[in-house]
Amino acid sequence: MILDPRTPSGPLEQRWTKAKEEMRLVGPINRHKFKVIVVGTGLAGASVSATLGQQGYDVHTFTFHDSPRRAHSIAAQGGINAAKNYQNDGDSTWRLFYDTIKGGDYRARESNVYRLAQVSANIIDQCVAQGVPFAREYGGTLANRTFGGVLVSRTFYARGQTGQQLLLGAYSSLMREVHEKRVKLYTRYEMHDLIVKDGEAQGIVTRNLMTGELEAHTAHAVLLCTGGYTNVYYLSTTAMASNVSATWRAYKRGAFFGNPCYVQIHPTCIPVSGTYQSKLTLMSESLRNVGRVWVPRKAGDKRHPNEIPEDERIYFLEERYPTYSNMVPRDVASRNCQEWCNKGHGVGISGESVYLDFREAIAAEGEPTIRAKYGNLFHMYHKIMGEDPYKQPMKIYPGPHYVMGGLWVDYHLMSNVPGLFVLGEANFSDHGANRLGASALMQGLSDGYFVAPYTVANYLASKINTQPLSTDDEVCKEAIDNSRNTIDRLLKSKGNQSAESFHRRLGKILFDKVGITRTKEGLQEAIKEIQELRKDFWENVRVPGDANYVNQELEKAGRIIDFIEFGELMARDALHREESCGGHFRAEHETADGEAKRDDENYAYAAAWGFNGIDEEPTLNKDELKFEFAKLTQRSYK
Amino acid sequence: MSKSMKLTLHIWRQANRHAKGKFEVYTPSDLTDDMSILEMLDCLNDQLIADGKDPVTFEHDCREGICGTCGIMINGMAHGPDRGTTTCQLYLRRFKDGDTLVLEPWRAKAFPVIKDLLVDRAAFDRIQMAGGYISVNVGNAPEANSILIPKEVSSEAFEAAVCIGCGACVAACKNASAMLFVSAKVGHMSMMPQGRPERHDRVLNMVAQMDEEGFGSCTNTLECSAACPKEISPKWIQRLHGEYIQAATVTRR
Amino acid sequence: MSWLTRIFTSSVGKKFLAGLTGLGMFLFLIAHVTGNMTLFLKSKVGAEPAFNAYAKKLHELPGFAVGEALVLLAFFVHIVLVIWLSITNRKARGEQGYSEVRSKQPAQSQWALMASKSTLYGGLIILVFLVVHLIDFRMVRFMDGSLATQARVVDALKVPWRAFLYSIASLLVGWHLFHGVQSGFRTMGLRHPRYLTYIQKIGTIAAILIGVLFASMPVAIFIGFIK
């Protein structure tokens, strides 16, 4: 099936304006009659809840955390892009659009990306007005820095804690609406299923994590803001509870999953050291502004990094990409790091890391300056590794960090199931096959503050004079029963292995075979291994306790089985895409000098997979990408 | 290289809010010095599950010290012995082979224990709700650079804004006072020019909510700041006092 | 809610008033100890001791009664508020306390920490002492209208248990001020690190001076230095 993305036509810069003008509105006196469910309280969820609340809709917001402020947006470090051109260095809306399209290796929709670039400036205004303490110059104006894949300074930041500050801003706006009783907040509620009736999304099933109670909540529209699925790799930079369950269960109810194989493996993570290690910690990309990446020229050189003289080091990114050097996009940097480690130049105990060196920056700018800009990152590194990065280079290695894939949505951020909107990282829309640094925060807030409030209103306008579905409806009962059956099945399993042990095994399969570099054989093996793992899970997992009170193992097991099912779809998508683009690198498809080789003739589309049953092959639907403005070229950062 | 370790763990086990809890002693195998405290609990839980026992419930999420979800009283110290550290950032290499670790939940009337080491910190959200925001609707915002903010003002406000809401200040305070948390919020927002219009109502309402939740009051013992993983200065509490008295005496309401 | 009830019922307001009254009494103690130092002045044989003259002058000051009433009120407000706050603070921990508590403050702050933790108990002991002290030297005026004279002070403090109680209580007052003065200034909202350092230093010196000087009197009387 060919999907209709409902993108407007006409000149690129007028599309969003035109679309907004054509959208239907809901009058202020009618808004309280419309009930909207928001799942998730990260940047996208908190911002859209606050905005719809301010406008007067009856908003019901759910989070499985104890507080909306815990959402994983909080961990974003480096910054947020905006085409303000405060630095007068040639930035513009067009250039942010172009950089994003090119950075995404021409696998994103032009209209979406241009809209993102357009509203980026408003985001900064909004956040500043909320009191976000962005970094500033001595004159009192906002400061900027550079991020990977671009040649301008357009990234706004709050030391290495930009995500935290933006989320606290959105959270405070949300809490104001909760206080004003315009948003009803449900904490420690996990979404278990999507309620679909007459082909429209009309509610969700939740489990109260405190009491175990399963409830149906119905509404005129459901907004999923549930983040990405990077945690499918087990060892990733995302939080332990980050999951795919909300989007996966929506997929099982008919929503299409877009580009699940597009994963961003971030080059600068603290490498794996412990046997029981539970996660990877990211060192912000902004460190590549001042740090230089290198490995010893001689393979297997075991000397202390400070003892390796300058001419025996190879600054491989600077050599290969003179224009962008250490600031190449993440996918490019990760692949190069892995290549040098595979060639035996890797450092550290496992030989799976490269150096990120700040010696020159510290000498040039002085330790206090570096400390002021990156102090918290250096501190984090020191804590985890027990080594002082002011005195010796950091060791870094690529780790799964972000996913560009997600539920398929049209220009209105609505999935193929009417009434189901998907915002932020949970959707597939704006980053193509690779996301540039400091663009995730931009997209989450753009969707939540400036896009969804219009498009959701447009949808609701067509629902005037309708009531939300009764929670006694048969479909609600069926959905609750469905969730209860899964829970019962998990609790009845008679094995003796923890759910987490299966997650670790899944992560290993995916990182090895659906990771930085993928091959046809590897992907075929992965599919088979994941299917076996799923079988093994149901036979050997043990979930202690019952479903009537707090049961963290039960919560975890439910998310992990979704990951296992989903991992197979990832591998299938990667297998079908016979090209290399952005974060999806197929060893069979590379240019003569080892860069990703796209196949625009056959694969210039977003793959939107439809569910046919857990043991059935999914259906591939295509969202054809047209490039009318950005010329399709081989991406080059040389 | 990682070294294996033996530790004796005294862990508070409590079935639910109303149950009477008690300490249980565990000596998990396979511990290594490069594990964090939370990874140690993962390891213990794996073993408890394999033995058919109930795993220890504890809250955690980002495991990099920013989400504020984790928090355990370790040997009588909130987030353990190191300063500027969350529980997830505390590694076993900090302890000696053979040590005994006592793990207890945060204890405060306003933070009731839900299960084992998991406590309910919703009181913080309610305090935030009472006034911890700047009332600006989407679409209202002026151009970002139209209000200049001196670098030092913005940086100082940032130092308060880094609060992760973990509750260590409450846990460590002899009075279970939430003053460091509240003062960090009040301080951040009252320093920023955008937050000044509502500063009086904000401080009065947030303090009123704090009192209602049953937190204690500040006696300037400064233990909160020592326990704070973000090392937020006690000066914010003093600033709050100033703000409060000003607000209480000059406010029109 | 009126603004005054809000101040008296909120934790921060109570704390502020406790701090304000505390600092007021700190000023009173400075005056009290300075005046009492006249005990150490040698007077000519046969002439009236300097202390007696000072006492007389002091009581003849215009508005003395008002000042005395204010001090009494400050004591009362301070004590009531602090006890009220302490009860709330006790409850705030909840029913189940910690099995073990350790400080994360640096070693040099441990004295301050102890001072802070013992403020309430110290304060309660001082309260008991105050009752004795007022009976000793203030009640007589209600009974026969006479002022405390050096002779009476010496007579009273020659008694071993009084000498002991007075010197210990004086040191306790110093210990109380060691925490109280800097805490009071913090509660007033003083926060600039530049001034806070001075306040801490001055507070510490003043606390030691006041404690030692008050204690020096009973000791000097007991050993017969002051006759």
Tab-separated table of C-alpha atoms in Angstrom, chain B residues 11-12 22 43 46 49 61 80 86 111 115-116 130 147 155 180 183 197 200 250:
chain	number	residue	atom	x	y	z
B	11	ILE	CA	18.534	-4.465	53.353
B	12	TRP	CA	15.241	-3.032	54.605
B	22	LYS	CA	12.684	-5.336	58.970
B	43	CYS	CA	22.881	-9.103	40.687
B	46	ASP	CA	18.880	-12.302	39.763
B	49	ILE	CA	14.713	-14.912	41.514
B	61	ASP	CA	15.991	4.787	35.874
B	80	GLY	CA	26.288	6.749	50.248
B	86	THR	CA	23.775	9.680	43.249
B	111	PHE	CA	7.839	10.174	51.816
B	115	LYS	CA	7.787	-1.312	49.271
B	116	ASP	CA	11.312	-2.203	50.428
B	130	ALA	CA	1.736	25.048	44.179
B	147	ILE	CA	15.544	40.395	27.806
B	155	SER	CA	24.851	30.847	35.773
B	180	LEU	CA	16.859	22.785	50.044
B	183	SER	CA	14.646	26.940	47.977
B	197	PRO	CA	6.419	38.919	38.464
B	200	HIS	CA	5.913	36.615	46.029
B	250	VAL	CA	4.826	43.375	51.388
